[in-house]
Structure formats: structure tokens, C-alpha cells
Coordinates of C-alpha atoms and ligand atoms in Angstrom, one line a residue:
X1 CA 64.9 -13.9 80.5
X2 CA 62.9 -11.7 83.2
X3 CA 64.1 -8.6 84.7
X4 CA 64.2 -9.2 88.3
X5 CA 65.1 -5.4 89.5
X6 CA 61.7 -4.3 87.5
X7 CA 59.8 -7.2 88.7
X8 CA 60.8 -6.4 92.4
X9 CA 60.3 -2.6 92.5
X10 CA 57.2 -3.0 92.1
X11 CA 56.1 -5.4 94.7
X12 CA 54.9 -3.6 98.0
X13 CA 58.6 -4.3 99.9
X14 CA 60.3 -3.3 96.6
X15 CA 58.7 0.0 96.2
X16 CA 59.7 0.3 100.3
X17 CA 63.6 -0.1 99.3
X18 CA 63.4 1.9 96.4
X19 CA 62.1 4.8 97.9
X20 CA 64.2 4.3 101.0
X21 CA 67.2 4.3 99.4
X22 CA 66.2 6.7 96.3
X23 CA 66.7 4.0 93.5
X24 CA 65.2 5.2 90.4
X25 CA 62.4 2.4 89.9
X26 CA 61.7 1.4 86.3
X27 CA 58.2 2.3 84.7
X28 CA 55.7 -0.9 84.7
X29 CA 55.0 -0.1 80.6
X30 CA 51.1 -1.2 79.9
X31 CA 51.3 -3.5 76.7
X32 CA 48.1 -4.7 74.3
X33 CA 46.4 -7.3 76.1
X34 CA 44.6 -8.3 72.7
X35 CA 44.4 -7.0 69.2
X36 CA 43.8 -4.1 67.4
X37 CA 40.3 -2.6 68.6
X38 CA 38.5 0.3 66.2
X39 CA 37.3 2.0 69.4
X40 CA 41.2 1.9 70.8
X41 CA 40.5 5.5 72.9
X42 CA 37.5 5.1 73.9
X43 CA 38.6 5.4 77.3
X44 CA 41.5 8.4 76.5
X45 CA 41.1 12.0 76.8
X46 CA 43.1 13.7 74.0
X47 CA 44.6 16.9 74.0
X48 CA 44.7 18.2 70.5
X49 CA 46.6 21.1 68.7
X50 CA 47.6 22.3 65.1
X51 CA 49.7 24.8 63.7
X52 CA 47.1 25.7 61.1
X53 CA 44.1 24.5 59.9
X54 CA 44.4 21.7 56.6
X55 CA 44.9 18.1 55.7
X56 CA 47.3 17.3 58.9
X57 CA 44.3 18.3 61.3
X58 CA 41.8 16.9 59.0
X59 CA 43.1 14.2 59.4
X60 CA 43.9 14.0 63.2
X61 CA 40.7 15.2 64.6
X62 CA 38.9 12.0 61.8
X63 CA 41.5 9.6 63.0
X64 CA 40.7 10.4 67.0
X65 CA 37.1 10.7 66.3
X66 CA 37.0 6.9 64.8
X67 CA 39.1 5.8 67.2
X68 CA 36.4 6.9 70.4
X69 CA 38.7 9.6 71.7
X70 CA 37.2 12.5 73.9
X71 CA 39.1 15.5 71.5
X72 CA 40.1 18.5 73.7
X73 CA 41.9 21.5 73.0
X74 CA 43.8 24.0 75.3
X75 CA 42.0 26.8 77.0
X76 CA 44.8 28.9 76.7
X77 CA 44.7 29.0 72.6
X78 CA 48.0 27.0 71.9
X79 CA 46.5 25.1 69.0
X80 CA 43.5 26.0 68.8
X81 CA 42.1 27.1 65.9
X82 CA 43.2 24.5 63.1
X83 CA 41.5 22.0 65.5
X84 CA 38.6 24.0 66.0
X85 CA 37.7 24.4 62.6
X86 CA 38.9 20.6 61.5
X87 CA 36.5 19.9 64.5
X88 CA 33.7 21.9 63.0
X89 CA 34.4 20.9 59.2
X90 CA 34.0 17.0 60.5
X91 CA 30.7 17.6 62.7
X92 CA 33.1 16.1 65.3
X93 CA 32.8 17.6 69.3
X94 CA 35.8 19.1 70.8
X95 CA 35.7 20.6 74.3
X96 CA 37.8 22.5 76.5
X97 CA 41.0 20.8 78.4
X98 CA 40.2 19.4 81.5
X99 CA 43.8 19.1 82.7
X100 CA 43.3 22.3 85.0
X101 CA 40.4 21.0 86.8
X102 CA 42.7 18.0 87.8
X103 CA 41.9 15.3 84.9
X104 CA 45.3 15.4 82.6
X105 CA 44.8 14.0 79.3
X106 CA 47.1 10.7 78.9
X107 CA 47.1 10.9 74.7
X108 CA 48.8 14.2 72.9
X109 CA 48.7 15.3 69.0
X110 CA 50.3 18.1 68.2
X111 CA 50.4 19.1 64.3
X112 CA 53.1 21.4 63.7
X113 CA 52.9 20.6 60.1
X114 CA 52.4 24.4 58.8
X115 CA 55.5 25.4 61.0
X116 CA 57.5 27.6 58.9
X117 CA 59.8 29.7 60.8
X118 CA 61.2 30.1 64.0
X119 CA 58.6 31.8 65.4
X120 CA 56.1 28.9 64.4
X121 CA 58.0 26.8 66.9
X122 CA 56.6 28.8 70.2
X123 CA 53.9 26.3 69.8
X124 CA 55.5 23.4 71.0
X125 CA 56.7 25.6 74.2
X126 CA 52.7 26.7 74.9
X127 CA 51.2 23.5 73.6
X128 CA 53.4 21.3 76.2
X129 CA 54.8 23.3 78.7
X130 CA 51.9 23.8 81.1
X131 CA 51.1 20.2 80.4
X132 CA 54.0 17.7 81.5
X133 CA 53.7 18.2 84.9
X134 CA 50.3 16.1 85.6
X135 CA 51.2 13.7 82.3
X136 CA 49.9 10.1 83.7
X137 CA 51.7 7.1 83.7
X138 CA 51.6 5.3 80.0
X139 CA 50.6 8.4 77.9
X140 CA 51.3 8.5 74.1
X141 CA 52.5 12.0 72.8
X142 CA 52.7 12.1 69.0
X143 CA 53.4 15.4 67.6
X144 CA 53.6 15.3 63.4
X145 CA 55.2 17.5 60.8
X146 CA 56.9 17.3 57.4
X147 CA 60.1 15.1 56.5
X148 CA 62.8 17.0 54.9
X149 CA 62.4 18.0 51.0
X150 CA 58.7 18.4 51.3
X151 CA 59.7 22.1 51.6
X152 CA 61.0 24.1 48.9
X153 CA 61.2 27.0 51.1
X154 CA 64.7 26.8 53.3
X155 CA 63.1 28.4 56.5
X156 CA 60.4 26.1 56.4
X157 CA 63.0 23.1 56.0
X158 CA 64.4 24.4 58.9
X159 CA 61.7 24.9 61.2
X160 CA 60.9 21.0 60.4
X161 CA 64.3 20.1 61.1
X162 CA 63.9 21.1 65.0
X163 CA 61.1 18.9 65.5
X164 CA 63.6 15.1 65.6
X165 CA 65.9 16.7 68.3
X166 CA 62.6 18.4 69.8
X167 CA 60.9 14.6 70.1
X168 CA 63.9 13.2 71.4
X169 CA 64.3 15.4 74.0
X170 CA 60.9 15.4 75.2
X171 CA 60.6 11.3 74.9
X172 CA 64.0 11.3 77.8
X173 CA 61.9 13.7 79.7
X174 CA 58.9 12.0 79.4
X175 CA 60.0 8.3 79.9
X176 CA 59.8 7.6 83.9
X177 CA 56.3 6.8 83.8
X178 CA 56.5 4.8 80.8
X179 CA 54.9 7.7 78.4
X180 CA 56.0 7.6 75.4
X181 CA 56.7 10.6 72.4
X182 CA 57.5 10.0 68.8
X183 CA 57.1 12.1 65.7
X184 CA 55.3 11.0 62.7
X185 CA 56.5 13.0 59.2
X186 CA 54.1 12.9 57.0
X187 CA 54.3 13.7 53.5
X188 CA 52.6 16.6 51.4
X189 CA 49.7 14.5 49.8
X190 CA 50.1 11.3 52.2
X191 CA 47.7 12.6 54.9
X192 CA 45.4 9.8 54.7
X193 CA 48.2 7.0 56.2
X194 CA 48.1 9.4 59.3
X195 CA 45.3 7.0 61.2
X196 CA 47.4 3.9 60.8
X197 CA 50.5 5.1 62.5
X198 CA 48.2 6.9 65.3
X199 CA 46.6 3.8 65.8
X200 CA 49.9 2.4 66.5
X201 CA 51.6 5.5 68.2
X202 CA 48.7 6.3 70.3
X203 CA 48.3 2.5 71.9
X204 CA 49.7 0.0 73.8
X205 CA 51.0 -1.9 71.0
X206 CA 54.1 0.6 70.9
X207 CA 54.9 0.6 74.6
X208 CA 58.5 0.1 73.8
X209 CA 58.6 2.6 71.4
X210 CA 60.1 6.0 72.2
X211 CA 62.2 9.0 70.7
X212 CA 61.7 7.7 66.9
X213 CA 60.1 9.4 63.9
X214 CA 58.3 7.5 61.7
X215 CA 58.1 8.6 57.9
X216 CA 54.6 8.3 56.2
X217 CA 55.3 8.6 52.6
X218 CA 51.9 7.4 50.8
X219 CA 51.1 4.2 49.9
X220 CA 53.1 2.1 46.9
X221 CA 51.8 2.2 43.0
X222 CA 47.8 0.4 43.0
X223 CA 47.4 0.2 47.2
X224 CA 44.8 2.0 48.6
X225 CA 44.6 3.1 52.3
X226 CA 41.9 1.1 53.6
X227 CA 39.9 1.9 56.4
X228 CA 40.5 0.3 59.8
X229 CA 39.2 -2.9 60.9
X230 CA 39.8 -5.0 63.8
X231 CA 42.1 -8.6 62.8
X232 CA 43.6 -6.6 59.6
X233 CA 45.5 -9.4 58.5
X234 CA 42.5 -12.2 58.4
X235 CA 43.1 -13.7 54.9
X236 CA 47.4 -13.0 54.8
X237 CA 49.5 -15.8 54.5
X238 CA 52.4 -14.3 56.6
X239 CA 56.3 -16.3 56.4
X240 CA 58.6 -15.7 59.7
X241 CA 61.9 -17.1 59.3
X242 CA 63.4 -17.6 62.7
X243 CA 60.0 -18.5 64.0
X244 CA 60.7 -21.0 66.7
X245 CA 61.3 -19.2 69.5
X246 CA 62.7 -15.8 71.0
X247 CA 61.6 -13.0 69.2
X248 CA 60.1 -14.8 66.0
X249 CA 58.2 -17.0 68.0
X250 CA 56.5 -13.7 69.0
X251 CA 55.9 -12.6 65.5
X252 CA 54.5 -15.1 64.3
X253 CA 52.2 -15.5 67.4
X254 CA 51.1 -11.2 67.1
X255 CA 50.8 -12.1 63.4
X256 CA 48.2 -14.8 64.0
X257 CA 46.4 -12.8 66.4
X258 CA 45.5 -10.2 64.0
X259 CA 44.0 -13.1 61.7
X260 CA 47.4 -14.1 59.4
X261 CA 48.4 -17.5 58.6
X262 CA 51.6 -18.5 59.7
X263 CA 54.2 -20.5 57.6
X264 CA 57.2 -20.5 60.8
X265 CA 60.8 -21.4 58.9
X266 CA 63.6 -22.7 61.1
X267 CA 66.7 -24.8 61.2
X268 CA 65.2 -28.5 60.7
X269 CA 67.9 -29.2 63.9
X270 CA 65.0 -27.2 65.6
X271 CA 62.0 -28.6 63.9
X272 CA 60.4 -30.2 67.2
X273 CA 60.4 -26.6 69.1
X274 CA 59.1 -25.2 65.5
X275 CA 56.6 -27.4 65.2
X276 CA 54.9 -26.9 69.2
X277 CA 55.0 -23.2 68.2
X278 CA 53.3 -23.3 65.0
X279 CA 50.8 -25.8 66.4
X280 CA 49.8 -23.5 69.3
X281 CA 48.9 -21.1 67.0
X282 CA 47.6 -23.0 64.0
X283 CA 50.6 -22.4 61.8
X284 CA 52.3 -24.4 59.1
X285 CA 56.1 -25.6 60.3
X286 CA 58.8 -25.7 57.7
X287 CA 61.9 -27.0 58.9
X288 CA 64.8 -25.1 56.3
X289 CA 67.7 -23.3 56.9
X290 CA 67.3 -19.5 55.4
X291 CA 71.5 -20.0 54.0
X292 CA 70.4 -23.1 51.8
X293 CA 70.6 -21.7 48.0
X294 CA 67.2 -22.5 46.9
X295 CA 65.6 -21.3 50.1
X296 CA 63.4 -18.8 48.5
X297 CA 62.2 -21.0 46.4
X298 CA 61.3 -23.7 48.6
X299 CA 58.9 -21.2 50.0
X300 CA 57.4 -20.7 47.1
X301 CA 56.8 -23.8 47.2
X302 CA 55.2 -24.4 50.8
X303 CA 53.0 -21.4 50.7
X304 CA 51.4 -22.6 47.2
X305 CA 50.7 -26.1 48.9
X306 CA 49.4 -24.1 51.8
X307 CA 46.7 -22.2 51.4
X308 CA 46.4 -23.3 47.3
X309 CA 42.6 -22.0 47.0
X310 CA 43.8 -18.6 47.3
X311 CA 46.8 -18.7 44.7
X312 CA 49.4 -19.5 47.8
X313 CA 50.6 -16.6 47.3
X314 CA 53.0 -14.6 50.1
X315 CA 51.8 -11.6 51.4
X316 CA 53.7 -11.3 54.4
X317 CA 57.5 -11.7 54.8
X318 CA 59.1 -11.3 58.2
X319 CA 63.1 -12.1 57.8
X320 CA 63.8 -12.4 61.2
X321 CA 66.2 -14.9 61.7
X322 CA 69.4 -13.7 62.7
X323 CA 72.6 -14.6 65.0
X324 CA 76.1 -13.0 66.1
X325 CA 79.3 -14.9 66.1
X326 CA 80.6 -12.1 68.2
X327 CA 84.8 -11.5 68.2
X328 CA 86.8 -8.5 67.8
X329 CA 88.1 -8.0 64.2
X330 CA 91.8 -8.7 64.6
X331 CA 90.7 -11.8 66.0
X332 CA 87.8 -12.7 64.1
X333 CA 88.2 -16.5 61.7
X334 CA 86.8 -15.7 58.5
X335 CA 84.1 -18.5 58.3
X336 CA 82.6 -16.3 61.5
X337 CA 82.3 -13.6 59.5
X338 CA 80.7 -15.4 56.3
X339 CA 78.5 -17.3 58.4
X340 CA 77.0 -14.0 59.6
X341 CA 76.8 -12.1 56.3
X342 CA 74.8 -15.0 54.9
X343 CA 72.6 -15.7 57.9
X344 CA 71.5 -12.3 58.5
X345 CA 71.9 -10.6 55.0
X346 CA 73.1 -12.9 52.1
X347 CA 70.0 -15.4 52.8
X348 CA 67.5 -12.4 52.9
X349 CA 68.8 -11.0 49.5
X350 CA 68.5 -14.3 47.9
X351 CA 64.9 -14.9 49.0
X352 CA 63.6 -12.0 48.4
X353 CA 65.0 -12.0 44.8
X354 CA 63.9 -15.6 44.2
X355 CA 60.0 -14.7 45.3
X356 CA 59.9 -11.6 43.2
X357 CA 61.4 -13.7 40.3
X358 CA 58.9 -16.3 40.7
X359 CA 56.2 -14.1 41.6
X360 CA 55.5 -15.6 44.5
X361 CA 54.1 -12.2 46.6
X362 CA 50.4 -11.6 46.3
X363 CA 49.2 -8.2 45.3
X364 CA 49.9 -5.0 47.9
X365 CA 52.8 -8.0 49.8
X366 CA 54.5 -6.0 52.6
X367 CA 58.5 -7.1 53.6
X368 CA 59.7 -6.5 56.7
X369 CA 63.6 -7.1 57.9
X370 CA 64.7 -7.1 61.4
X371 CA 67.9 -4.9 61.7
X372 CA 69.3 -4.0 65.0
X373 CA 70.4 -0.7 66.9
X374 CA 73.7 -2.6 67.1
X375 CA 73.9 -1.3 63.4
X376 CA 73.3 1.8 64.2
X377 CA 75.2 2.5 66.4
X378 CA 78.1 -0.5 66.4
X379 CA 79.4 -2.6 69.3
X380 CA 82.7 -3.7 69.9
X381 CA 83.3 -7.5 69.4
X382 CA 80.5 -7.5 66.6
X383 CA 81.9 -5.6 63.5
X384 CA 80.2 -8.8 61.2
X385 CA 77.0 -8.5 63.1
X386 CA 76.4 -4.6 62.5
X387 CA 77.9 -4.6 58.7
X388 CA 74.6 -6.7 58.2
X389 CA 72.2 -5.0 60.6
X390 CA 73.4 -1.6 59.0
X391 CA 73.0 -3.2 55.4
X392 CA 69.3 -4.0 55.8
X393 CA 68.4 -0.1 56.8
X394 CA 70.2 0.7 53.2
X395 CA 68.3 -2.4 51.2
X396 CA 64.8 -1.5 52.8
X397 CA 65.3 1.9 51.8
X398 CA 66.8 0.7 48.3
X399 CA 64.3 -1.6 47.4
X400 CA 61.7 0.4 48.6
X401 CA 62.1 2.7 45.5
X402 CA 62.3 -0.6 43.5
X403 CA 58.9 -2.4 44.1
X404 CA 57.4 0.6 44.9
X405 CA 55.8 0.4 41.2
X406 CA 55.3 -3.0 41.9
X407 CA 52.9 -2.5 44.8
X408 CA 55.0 -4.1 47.3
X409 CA 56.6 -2.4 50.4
X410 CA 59.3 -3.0 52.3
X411 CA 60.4 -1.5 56.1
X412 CA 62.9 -3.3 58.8
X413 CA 62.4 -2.5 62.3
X414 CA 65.5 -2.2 64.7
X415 CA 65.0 -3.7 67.9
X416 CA 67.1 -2.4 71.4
X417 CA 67.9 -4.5 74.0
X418 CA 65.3 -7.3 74.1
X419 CA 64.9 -10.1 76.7
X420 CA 65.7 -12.9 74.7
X421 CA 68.0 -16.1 74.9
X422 CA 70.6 -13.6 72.8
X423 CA 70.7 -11.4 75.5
X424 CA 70.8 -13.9 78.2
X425 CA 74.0 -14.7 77.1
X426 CA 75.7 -11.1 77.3
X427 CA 77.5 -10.9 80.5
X428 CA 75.8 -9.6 83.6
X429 CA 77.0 -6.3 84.1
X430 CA 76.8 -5.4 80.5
X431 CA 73.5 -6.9 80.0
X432 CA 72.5 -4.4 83.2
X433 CA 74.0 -1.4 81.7
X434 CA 72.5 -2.0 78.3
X435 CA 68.6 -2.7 79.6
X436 CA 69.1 0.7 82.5
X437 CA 70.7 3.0 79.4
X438 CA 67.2 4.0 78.0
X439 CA 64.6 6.3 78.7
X440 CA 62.1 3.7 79.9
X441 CA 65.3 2.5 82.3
X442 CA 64.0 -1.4 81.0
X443 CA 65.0 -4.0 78.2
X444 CA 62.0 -4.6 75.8
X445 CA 60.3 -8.1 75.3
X446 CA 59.6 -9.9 72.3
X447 CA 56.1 -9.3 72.1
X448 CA 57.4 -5.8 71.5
X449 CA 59.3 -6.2 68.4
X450 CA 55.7 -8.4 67.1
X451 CA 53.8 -5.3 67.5
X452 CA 56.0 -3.4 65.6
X453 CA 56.6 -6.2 63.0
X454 CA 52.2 -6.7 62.7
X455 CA 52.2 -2.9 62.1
X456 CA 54.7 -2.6 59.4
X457 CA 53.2 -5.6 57.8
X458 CA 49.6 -4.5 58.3
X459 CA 47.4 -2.1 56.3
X460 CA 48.0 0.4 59.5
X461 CA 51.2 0.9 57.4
X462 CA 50.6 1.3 54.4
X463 CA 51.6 4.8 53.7
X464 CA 54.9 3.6 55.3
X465 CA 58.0 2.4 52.9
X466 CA 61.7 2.3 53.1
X467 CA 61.7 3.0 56.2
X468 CA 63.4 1.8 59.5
X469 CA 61.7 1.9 62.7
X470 CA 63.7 1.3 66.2
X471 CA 62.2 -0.4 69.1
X472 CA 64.4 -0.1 71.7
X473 CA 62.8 1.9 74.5
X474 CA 65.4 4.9 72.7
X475 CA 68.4 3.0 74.2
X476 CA 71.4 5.0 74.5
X477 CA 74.0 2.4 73.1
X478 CA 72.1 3.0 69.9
X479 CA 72.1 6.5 69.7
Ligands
NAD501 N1 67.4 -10.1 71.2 C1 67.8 -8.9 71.0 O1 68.0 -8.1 71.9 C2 68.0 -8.4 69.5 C3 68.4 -7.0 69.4 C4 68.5 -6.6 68.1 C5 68.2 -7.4 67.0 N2 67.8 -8.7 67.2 C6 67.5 -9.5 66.0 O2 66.2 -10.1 66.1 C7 66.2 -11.3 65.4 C8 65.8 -12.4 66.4 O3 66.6 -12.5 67.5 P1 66.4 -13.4 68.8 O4 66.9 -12.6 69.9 O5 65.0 -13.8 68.8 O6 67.4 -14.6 68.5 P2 67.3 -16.1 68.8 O7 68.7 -16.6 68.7 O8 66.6 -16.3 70.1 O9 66.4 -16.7 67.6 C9 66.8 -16.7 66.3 C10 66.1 -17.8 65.5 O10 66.6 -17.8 64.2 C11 66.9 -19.1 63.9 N3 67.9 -19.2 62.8 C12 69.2 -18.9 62.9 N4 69.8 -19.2 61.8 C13 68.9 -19.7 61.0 C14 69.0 -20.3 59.7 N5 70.2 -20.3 59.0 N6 67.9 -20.7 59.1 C15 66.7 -20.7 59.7 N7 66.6 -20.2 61.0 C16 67.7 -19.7 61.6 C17 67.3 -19.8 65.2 O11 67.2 -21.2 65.1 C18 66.4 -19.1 66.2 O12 65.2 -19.9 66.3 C19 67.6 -11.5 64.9 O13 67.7 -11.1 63.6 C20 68.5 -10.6 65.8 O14 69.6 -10.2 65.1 C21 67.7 -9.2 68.4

């Protein structure tokens, strides 16, 4: 469903009204108009700074540098020197801001890694401060450090610990124009999955993704992190369940366009709808509900008469397929809350256990589960619907430790507010509140939640496990 307020504001007698009567006017976010490209910033002008020189910076300054970025640094010293000598150590050019001379950068990496005390922190004052004011419209800030327990040193841990509230203040700030700010926490020893999750951050692939920290952990038992290349998934046999429309239609489609094969799973009462999106993007339709008991199995099945001269193996599993039967509890039937366990939990426990035990995943096979903010943060009228959402944050990070020896990871992603038939059918008002409530004052689109879906299944991720990633435009009714 489109947003007509956002879609008027920014026609020429929109932007009149607005301005006349001081309405705050949505941000026009800029979205990937195609797939991943190595040379992503070639274009950008990024503004880099460290707390120290090491592995963080290394690893910054060789992730910019691949990706085409022109690598400044502040003329005023915040940040300098670990840039300056990751520069140097990498043969890679960095030159002086150009912000004061009127060109603001539009990407920002700040590596406050080798913060270890309150004083540490200034940097994010002198590194951002004289910056926000000139920040164009769409700019990606990124600052990294370390997730809690990397430290053994309490001070440390706590200088760390400011750097989630710090992001999420700085992403509602930042916002209007559709710039976004997230926090990447990297692991001692995991540097080298910091490229992926830049490449992600620092494009317009996460346009809808604001206010979140992102854990990079390393990758699982046997993976390697790969370098980049553009269509990372040509040769993946992906699964989508849910793939006929709304927000697995989108999957599947972002999952093609990075070079996948599609196997789309829906109800067979919506095999005709199934089958015109698989066909438009070369996919394989199978008509079966997710609840049936042998589901998993079936799939087995379908992917190993797929694509047989490669084993048919699954490496790709997006368990999207979802629905609310929404009522408050005291007046809630109990098949509306069974139906709703199984759709959106029971089904994805039993699929997943039935391709593991028939070893059905290929080597390195990546899970992803679609959760919601809804079980973050819980609605009214939907305690069924959130006991699942909130379930699959706890079984990604479960089973995460679980196939990790395995070589298999597993992440969910929580989507916001998303324009989809769902949300169509929320009533008006609350369906305005709920898209205005966010820092980028907008619901997202499916195409969003495919980005984020392609990531987490793609080798952009693999340092990234257990983890739950919101995409949601950092919607207050999640927070
Ligand atoms: N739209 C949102 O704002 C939003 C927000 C948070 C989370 N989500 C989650 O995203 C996922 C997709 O949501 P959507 O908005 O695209 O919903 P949707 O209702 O538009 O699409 C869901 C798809 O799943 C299929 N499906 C349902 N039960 C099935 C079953 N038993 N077997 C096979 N297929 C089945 C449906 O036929 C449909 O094609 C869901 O898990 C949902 O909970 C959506």
C-alpha cells in the first residue's frame, strides 16, 4: 500500500503546503536501484576516524579503499592518527576533510574500538560535533566498537556500553534527511567480517535501517570470509516460504538478483499468484503449506529434483511466512492461538530440524527467520503473534551456538512497519501513528526487509550469527 502523505510532500505543490503550514515532510530514502557493486563509493567522500591504530582501522581504511571511497580524515585531529597510519601501512591515500571548504562527506566511520575509559569517549564529541550540521541528505554513519565480554577490564566494558545509547541517539537526530547511523560490534579476532557489514551499512541497500547494532562475531567452524564480488549468491539454491507476494515476494525477487535460485513455498490455495512470481524471476514454485508435518521434508525433496547436478542441496533458508490472528487474550479462541504458534514458530522448528536431520543444507548454508518489532516490543490484541516473533530472536541465538560447529549460521531480521497487505489492514489512524513514530517519519517497503534478508544470507554476513537485526526505520512502537 503507498504512502500518500510522503508521496505528496514531495511534489512541487506538496512541498508549498508543507512549508506553508510547517508540516514536518518525510525524508525521500534513496534505495539500491541494482545489486551489490564492488566499487559501491565510488562516488562517496568518507570521513574517517579511529580511536587507535590496529585491526579495527586496518580494516576500515581496506574495506573503504576496495570499495572506491575518497578516505578523509579531520583537520582538526579527532581521529586521526590510527587512520593515518592504517592509511600509510595499506599504501592507501587519505587526505584532509573537505567539509569546511563547503563539500560535507555523506559516509562516516568512526572506530572507537580502543575506547577504554571515559575520557576515550571525547572522540565521538570532536569526531561528530562540528560535522552534523552540513550532513547531506541519505548519508550512512557507522561508528564500530566492541560487544560486551570482549573486555576483561570493567572500565573498558563500560566505555563500550555508551556507544548503543550513543547510536541511537545520534540515528533520531540524524534521521530527517533520511541518514542513517548504526553501530557495528565487532569481535576481538573477527575484524575481517568488518567489509561485509560496511558494504551493507554504508549503501543504499539499508535505507530502512537505523538506530541498530549489528554484532560481527567471526564466521562459523570451516567458513572463510571471502572477498567481495558482485551477484554473491550466483550458484545458491535459496528456499522462501511465504514467497508469493508482500514481503516474500520481495525476497525472493532481491535473492535472485544477486544470482540465487529461488524455490518460492506457499499455500497451494495461492499456487496461481506463486507461480507468476516465481516465473518472473526464473524460480521454482512449490505449492505447500509450511504447518503440514512433513514439510521439511518435502523440500528436501524439491530442492534435490531441482538443481540435482549440484547435490540439490539448500543453502539458503528464508522462513518468512507468517500471519496474526489478532484478539486480545481474554478473548482470544484457542485454535487462534495454535494456528499462530505453528504458522510462525512450530512449522519453522520442524523444518529446520527435518533438513539438518536429512542433511539437506549444503556446506557454509545460512538460515534466516523473519521476527517482528511487535516481539520486541508487544502490541495489544497480539499476545500469540509476539510470543512467536519474540521466540525466533531466542532460537536464532540458540541454535546459532548449535550449528555453529556445523558450519551453518543462523540470524532473523525484525522488520517495523512495512507497507504490505498486513498493514493495509490495520486501521487508519493507527496505521498513521505507527508509519510517523520513527526516525525516518515513513513505513518501510518490502524491498527493504529483501535487502536485509540477501545480506544475512550472503557471504557479506558471514561473520554475523545469532543475531537479530531490526529494520524498521528505528520505529518507536518497538523500542
Ligand atoms: N508487514 C509488516 O509490517 C510486518 C512487520 C513485522 C513482521 N512481518 C513479518 O514478515 C513476514 C511476511 O509478512 P507480510 O507482511 O509479507 O505478510 P503477507 O500476509 O502479505 O504474506 C505472508 C505470506 O505467507 C504465506 N503463508 C501464510 N501461512 C502459510 C503457510 N501455512 N504455508 C505457506 N505459506 C503461508 C501467505 O500465503 C502469504 O503469501 C511475516 O512473517 C510477518 O509476520 C511483517
Amino acid at each position: 500500500m503507498a504512502d500518500k502523505i510522503l508521496e505528496f510532500v514531495h511534489t512541487s505543490t506538496g512541498k508549498q503546503i508543507a512549508a506553508a503550514l510547517g508540516l514536518p515532510v518525510p525524508p525521500m530514502l534513496k534505495r539500491a536501484k541494482a545489486g551489490y557493486a564492488e566499487k559501491a563509493l565510488a562516488n562517496s567522500n568518507a570521513l574517517v576516524g579511529a580511536s587507535a591504530f590496529g585491526p579495527v582501522a586496518t580494516a576500515v581504511v581496506k574495506a573503504l579503499n576496495a570499495m572506491g571511497a575518497a578516505i578523509k580524515v579531520s583537520a582538526d585531529l579527532a581521529g586521526l592518527d590510527g587512520v593515518k597510519q592504517a592509511a600509510a601501512n595499506a599504501k592507501v591515500d587519505v587526505s584532509i576533510s573537505q567539509a569546511d571548504n563547503g563539500v560535507p562527506e555523506n559516509v562516516y566511520v568512526l572506530d572507537v574500538t580502543a575506547a577504554a575509559n571515559v575520557a576515550d569517549l571525547r572522540l565521538l564529541y570532536d569526531f561528530f560535533n562540528p560535522r552534523l550540521r552540513k550532513v547531506p541528505s541519505n548519508s550512512r554513519i557507522v561508528v564500530i566498537g566492541r560487544p560486551r565480554g570482549d573486555s576483561k577490564d570493567a572500565l573498558a566494558e563500560t566505555a563500550q556500553s555508551s556507544l548503543p545509547g550513543f547510536i541511537r541517539s545520534l540515528a533520531k537526530e540524524s534521521g530527517k534527511n533520511g541518514t542513517t547511523a548504526n553501530l557495528i560490534q565487532v569481535k576481538t579476532g573477527a575484524e575481517n567480517g568488518i567489509e561485509g557489514a560496511l558494504r551493507f551499512f554504508l549503501s543504499p541497500h539499508s535505507a530502512f535501517v537505523t538506530g541498530q547494532v549489528l554484532p560481527v562475531v567471526g564466521a562459523p567452524k570451516g567458513v572463510k570470509i571471502t572477498e567481495f564480488s558482485e551477484k554473491p549468491l550466483t550458484g545458491k539454491l535459496a528456499v522462501v516460504t511465504g514467497a508469493a507476494r508482500g514481503i516474500g515476494a520481495a525476497i525472493a525477487e532481491v535473492l535472485a538478483r544477486e544470482g540465487a535460485t529461488v524455490i518460492g513455498v506457499d499455500r497451494p490455495a495461492d499456487e496461481s499468484t506463486l507461480g507468476a512470481t516465481m516465473s518472473s524471476i526464473g524460480g521454482i514454485a512449490c505449492p505447500l503449506d509450511i504447518t503440514d508435518a512433513d514439510a521439511g521434508n518435502k523440500l528436501a525433496a524439491v530442492a534435490a529434483g531441482a538443481v540435482a547436478n549440484k547435490g540439490g542441496k539448500i543453502d539458503i533458508i528464508v522462513h518468512n511466512a507468517g500471519i496474526t490472528r489478532d484478539k486480545m487474550m481474554r478473548n482470544m479462541a484457542a485454535h487462534l492461538w495454535d494456528m499462530v504458534l505453528d504458522v510462525n514458530l512450530g512449522a519453522i522448528v520442524r523444518c529446520n530440524d527435518q533438513l539438518l536431520a536429512g542433511d539437506a543444507f549444503g556446506a557454509n548454508a545460512r538460515i534466516v527467520c523473519i521476527s517482528s518489532i511487535g516481539g520486541i516490543a508487544g502490541n495489544a490484541g497480539q499476545t500469540n503473534y509476539a510470543a512467536t516473533k519474540s521466540a525466533v530472536i531466542g532460537y536464532v541465538d540458540a541454535m546459532a551456538k548449535q550449528l555453529e560447529g556445523k558450519g551453518i549460521s543462523i540470524n532473523a531480521i525484525a522488520p517495523g512497519f512495512i507497507e504490505t497487505q498486513m498493514t493495509a489492514a490495520i486501521p487508519v489512524v493507527t496505521r498513521e501513528v505507527a508509519r510517523r513514530l520513527s526516525s525516518l517519519s515513513q513505513g518501510g517497503l518490502p524491498v527493504d526487509i529483501a535487502e536485509a534478508v540477501t545480506f544475512m544470507a550472503s557471504p557479506l554476513a558471514a561473520g554475523v550469527n545469532g543475531a537479530t537485526l531490526r529494520v524498521c526505520g528505528q520505529n518507536l512502537v518497538g523500542a
